[in-house]
PDB file of C-alpha atoms in Angstrom:
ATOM      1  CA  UNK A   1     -14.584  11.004  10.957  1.00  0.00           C
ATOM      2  CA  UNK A   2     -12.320  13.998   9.839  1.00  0.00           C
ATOM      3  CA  UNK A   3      -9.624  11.533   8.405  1.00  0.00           C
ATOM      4  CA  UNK A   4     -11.933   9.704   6.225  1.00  0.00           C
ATOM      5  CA  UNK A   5     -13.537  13.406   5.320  1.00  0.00           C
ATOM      6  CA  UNK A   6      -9.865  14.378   4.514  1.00  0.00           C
ATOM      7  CA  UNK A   7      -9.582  10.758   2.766  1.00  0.00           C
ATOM      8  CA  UNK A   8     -12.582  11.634   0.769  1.00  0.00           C
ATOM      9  CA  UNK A   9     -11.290  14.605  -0.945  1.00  0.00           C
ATOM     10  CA  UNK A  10      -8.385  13.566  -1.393  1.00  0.00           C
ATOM     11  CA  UNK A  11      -9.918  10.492  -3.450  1.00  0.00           C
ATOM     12  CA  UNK A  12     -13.099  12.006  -4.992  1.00  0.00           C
ATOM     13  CA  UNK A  13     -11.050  14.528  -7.552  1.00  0.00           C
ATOM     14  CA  UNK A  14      -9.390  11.484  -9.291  1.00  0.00           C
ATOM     15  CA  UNK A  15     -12.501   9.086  -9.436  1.00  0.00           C
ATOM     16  CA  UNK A  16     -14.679  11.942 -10.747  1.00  0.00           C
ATOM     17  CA  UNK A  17     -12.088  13.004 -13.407  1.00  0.00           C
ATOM     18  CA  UNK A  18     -12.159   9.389 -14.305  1.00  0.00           C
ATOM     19  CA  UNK A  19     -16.078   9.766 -14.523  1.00  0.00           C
ATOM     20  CA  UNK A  20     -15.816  12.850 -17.142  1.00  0.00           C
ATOM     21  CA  UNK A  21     -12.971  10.875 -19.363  1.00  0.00           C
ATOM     22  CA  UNK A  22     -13.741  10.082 -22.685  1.00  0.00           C
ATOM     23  CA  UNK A  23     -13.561   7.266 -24.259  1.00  0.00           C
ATOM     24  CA  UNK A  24     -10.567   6.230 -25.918  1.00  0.00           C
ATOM     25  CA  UNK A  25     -10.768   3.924 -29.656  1.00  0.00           C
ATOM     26  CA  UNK A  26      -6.650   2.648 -29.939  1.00  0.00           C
ATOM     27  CA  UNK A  27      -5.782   0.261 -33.049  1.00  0.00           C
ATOM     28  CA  UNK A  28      -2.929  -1.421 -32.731  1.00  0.00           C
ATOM     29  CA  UNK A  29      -0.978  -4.781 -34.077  1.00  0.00           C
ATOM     30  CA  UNK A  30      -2.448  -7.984 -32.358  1.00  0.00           C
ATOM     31  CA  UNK A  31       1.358  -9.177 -32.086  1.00  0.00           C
ATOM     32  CA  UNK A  32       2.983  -6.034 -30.126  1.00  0.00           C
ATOM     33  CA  UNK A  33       3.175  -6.433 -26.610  1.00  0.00           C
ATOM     34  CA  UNK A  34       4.224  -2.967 -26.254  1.00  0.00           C
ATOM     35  CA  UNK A  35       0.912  -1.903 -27.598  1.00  0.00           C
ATOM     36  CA  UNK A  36      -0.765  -3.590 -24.809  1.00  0.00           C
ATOM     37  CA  UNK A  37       1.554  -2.253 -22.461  1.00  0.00           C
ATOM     38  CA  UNK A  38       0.714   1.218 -23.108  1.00  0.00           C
ATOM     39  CA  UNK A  39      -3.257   0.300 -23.142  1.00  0.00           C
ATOM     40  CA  UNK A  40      -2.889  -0.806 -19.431  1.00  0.00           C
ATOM     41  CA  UNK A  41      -0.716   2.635 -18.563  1.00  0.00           C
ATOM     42  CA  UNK A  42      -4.083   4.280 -19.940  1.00  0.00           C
ATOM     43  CA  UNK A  43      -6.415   2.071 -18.149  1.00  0.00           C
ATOM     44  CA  UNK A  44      -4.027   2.114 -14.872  1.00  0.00           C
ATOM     45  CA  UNK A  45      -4.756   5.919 -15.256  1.00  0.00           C
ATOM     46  CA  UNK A  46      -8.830   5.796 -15.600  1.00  0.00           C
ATOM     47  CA  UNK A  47      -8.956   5.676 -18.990  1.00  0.00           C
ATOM     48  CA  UNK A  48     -12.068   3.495 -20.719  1.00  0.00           C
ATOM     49  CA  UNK A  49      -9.880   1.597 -23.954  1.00  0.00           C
ATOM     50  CA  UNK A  50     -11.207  -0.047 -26.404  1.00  0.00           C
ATOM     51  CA  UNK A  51      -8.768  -1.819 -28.619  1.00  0.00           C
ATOM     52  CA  UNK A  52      -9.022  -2.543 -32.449  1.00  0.00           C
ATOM     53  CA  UNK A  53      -6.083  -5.272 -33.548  1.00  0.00           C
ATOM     54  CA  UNK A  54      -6.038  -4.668 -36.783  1.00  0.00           C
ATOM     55  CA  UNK A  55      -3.583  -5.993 -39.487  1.00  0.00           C
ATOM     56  CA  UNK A  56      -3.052  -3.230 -41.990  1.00  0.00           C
ATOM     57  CA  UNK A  57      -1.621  -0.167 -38.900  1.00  0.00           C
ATOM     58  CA  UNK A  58      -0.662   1.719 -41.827  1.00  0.00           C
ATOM     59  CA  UNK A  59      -3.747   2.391 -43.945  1.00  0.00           C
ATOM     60  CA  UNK A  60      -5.395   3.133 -40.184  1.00  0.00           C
ATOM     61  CA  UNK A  61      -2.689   5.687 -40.090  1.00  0.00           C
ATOM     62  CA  UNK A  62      -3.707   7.216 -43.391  1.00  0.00           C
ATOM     63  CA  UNK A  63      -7.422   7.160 -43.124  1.00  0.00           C
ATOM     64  CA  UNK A  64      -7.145   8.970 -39.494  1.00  0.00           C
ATOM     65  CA  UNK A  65      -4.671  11.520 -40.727  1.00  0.00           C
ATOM     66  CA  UNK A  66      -1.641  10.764 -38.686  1.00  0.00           C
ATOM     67  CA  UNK A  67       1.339  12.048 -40.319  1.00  0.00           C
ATOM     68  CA  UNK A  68       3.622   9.770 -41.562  1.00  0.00           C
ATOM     69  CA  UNK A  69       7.246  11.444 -40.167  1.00  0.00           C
ATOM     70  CA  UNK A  70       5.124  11.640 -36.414  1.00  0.00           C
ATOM     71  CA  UNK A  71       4.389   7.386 -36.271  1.00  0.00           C
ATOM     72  CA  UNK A  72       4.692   5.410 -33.935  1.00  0.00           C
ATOM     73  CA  UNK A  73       3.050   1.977 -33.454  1.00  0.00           C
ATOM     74  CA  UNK A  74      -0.248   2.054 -32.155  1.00  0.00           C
ATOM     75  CA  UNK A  75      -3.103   5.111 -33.214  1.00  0.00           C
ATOM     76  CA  UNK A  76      -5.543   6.413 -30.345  1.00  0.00           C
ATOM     77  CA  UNK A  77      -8.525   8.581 -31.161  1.00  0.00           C
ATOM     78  CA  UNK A  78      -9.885  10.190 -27.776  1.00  0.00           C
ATOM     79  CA  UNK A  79     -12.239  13.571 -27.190  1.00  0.00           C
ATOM     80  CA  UNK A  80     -11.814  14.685 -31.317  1.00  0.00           C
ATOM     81  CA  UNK A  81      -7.941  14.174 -30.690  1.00  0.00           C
ATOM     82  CA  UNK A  82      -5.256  11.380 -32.458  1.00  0.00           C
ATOM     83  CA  UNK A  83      -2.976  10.734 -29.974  1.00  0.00           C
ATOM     84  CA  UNK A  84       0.334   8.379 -31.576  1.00  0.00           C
ATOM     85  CA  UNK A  85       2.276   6.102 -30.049  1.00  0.00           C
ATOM     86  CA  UNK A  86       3.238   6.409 -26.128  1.00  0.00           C
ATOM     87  CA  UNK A  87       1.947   9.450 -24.700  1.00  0.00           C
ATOM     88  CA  UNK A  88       1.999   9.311 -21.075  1.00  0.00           C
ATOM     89  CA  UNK A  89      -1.728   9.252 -19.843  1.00  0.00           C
ATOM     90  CA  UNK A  90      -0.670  12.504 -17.536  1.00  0.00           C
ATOM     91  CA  UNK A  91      -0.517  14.499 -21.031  1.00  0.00           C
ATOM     92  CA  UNK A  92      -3.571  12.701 -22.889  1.00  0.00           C
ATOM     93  CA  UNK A  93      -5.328  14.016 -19.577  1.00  0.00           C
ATOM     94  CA  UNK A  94      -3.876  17.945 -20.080  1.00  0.00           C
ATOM     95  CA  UNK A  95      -4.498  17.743 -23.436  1.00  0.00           C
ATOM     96  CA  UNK A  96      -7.944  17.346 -22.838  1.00  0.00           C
ATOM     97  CA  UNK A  97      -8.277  19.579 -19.869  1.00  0.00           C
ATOM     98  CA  UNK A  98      -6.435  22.461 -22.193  1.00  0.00           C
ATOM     99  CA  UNK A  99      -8.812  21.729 -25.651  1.00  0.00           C
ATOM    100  CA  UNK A 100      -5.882  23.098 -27.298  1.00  0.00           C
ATOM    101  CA  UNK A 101      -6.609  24.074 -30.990  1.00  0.00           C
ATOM    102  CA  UNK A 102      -4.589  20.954 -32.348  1.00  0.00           C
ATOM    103  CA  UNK A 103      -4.908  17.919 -34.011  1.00  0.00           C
ATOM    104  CA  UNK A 104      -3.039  15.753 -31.473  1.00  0.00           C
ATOM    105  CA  UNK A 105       0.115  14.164 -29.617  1.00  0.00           C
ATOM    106  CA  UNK A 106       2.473  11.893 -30.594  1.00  0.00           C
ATOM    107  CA  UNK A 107       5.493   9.978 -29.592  1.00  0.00           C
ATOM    108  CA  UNK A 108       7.172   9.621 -32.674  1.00  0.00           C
ATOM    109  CA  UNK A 109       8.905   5.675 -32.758  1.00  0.00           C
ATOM    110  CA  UNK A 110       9.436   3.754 -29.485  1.00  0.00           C
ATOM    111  CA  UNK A 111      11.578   5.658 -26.908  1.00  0.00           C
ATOM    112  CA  UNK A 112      12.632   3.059 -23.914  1.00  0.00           C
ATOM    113  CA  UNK A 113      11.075   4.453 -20.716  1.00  0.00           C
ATOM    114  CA  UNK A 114       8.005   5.719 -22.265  1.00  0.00           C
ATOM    115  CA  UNK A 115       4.675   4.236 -21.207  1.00  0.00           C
ATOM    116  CA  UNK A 116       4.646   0.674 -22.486  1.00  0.00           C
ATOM    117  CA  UNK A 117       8.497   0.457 -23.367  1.00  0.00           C
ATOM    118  CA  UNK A 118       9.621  -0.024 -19.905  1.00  0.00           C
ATOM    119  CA  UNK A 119      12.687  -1.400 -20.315  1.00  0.00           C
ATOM    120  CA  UNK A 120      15.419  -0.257 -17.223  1.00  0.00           C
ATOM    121  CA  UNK A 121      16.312   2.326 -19.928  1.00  0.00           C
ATOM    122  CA  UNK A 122      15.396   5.378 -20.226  1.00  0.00           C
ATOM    123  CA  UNK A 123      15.409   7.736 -23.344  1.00  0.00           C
ATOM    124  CA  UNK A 124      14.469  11.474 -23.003  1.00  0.00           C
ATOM    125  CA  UNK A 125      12.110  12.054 -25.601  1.00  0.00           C
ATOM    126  CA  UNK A 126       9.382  14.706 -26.408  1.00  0.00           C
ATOM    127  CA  UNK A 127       5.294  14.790 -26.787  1.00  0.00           C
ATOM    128  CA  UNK A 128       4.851  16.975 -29.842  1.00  0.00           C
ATOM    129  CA  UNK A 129       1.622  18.472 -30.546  1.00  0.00           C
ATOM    130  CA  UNK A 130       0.764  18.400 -34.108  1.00  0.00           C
ATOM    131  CA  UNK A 131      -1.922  20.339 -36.328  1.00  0.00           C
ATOM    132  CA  UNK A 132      -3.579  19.442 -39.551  1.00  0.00           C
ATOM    133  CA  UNK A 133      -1.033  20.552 -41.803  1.00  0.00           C
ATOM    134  CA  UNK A 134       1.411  18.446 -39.923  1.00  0.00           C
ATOM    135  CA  UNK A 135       3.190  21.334 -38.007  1.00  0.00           C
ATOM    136  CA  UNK A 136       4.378  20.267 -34.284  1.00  0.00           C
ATOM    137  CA  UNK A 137       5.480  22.070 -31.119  1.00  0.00           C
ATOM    138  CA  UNK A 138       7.147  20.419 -28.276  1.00  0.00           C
ATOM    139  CA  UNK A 139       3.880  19.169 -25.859  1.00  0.00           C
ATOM    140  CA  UNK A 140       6.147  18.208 -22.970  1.00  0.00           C
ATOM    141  CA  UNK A 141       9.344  17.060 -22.669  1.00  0.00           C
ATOM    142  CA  UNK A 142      10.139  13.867 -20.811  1.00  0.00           C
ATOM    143  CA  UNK A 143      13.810  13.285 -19.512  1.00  0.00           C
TER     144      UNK A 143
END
């Protein structure tokens, strides 16, 4: 009885996290495989995804605000946030466990050994944080 107590919380943290997750909205090409990729990291993670294909990623780009020199290939809206290209779900989750005072997170292009560009390569790379005005800090750095 004390293992599956111990079992318990050890389990119960992640599946009520998952509980209290937004919802996530991601628009993305209905040809890149990478796209899909990264929706099953987020859903492997908890994450509820609904996916737009849509045609036209770059005029969904513009009329969510993403900032052109921060694109990547596939736009997520989650909690009030834009989150761009592959973010690892670990960050999406601090980023929404922080509410910092920013617009969102993005992977800017398609770094191999991100989430969803698995590749046997690996490519450090950088989750930026970006604000309205398009200003970015370094979010987390991957390498």
């Amino acid at each position: 009885m004390k293992h599956l107590a111990l079992a318990f919380a050890l389990i119960w943290p992640a599946a009520a996290m998952a509980e209290t997750l937004p919802a996530m909205t991601v628009w993305k090409s209905p040809t890149c495989g990478c796209c899909g990729s990264w929706v099953a990291h987020m859903r492997a993670a908890g994450f509820k995804v609904e996916t737009r294909d849509v045609d036209d990623m770059d005029m969904v780009k513009t009329q969510l605000g993403m900032p052109e020199k921060l694109q990547s290939c596939h736009t997520a809206t989650i909690g009030g946030y834009l989150v761009e290209g592959h973010v690892p779900a670990a960050d999406v989750k601090r980023l929404l466990a922080e509410k910092p005072a920013v617009k969102g997170l993005a992977v800017p292009g398609m770094p191999s050994g991100s989430p969803g560009m698995e590749n046997g390569y690996k490519d450090p790379y950088e989750v930026l944080s970006f604000d309205s005005d398009g200003g970015t800090k370094v979010f987390s750095d991957h390498r």
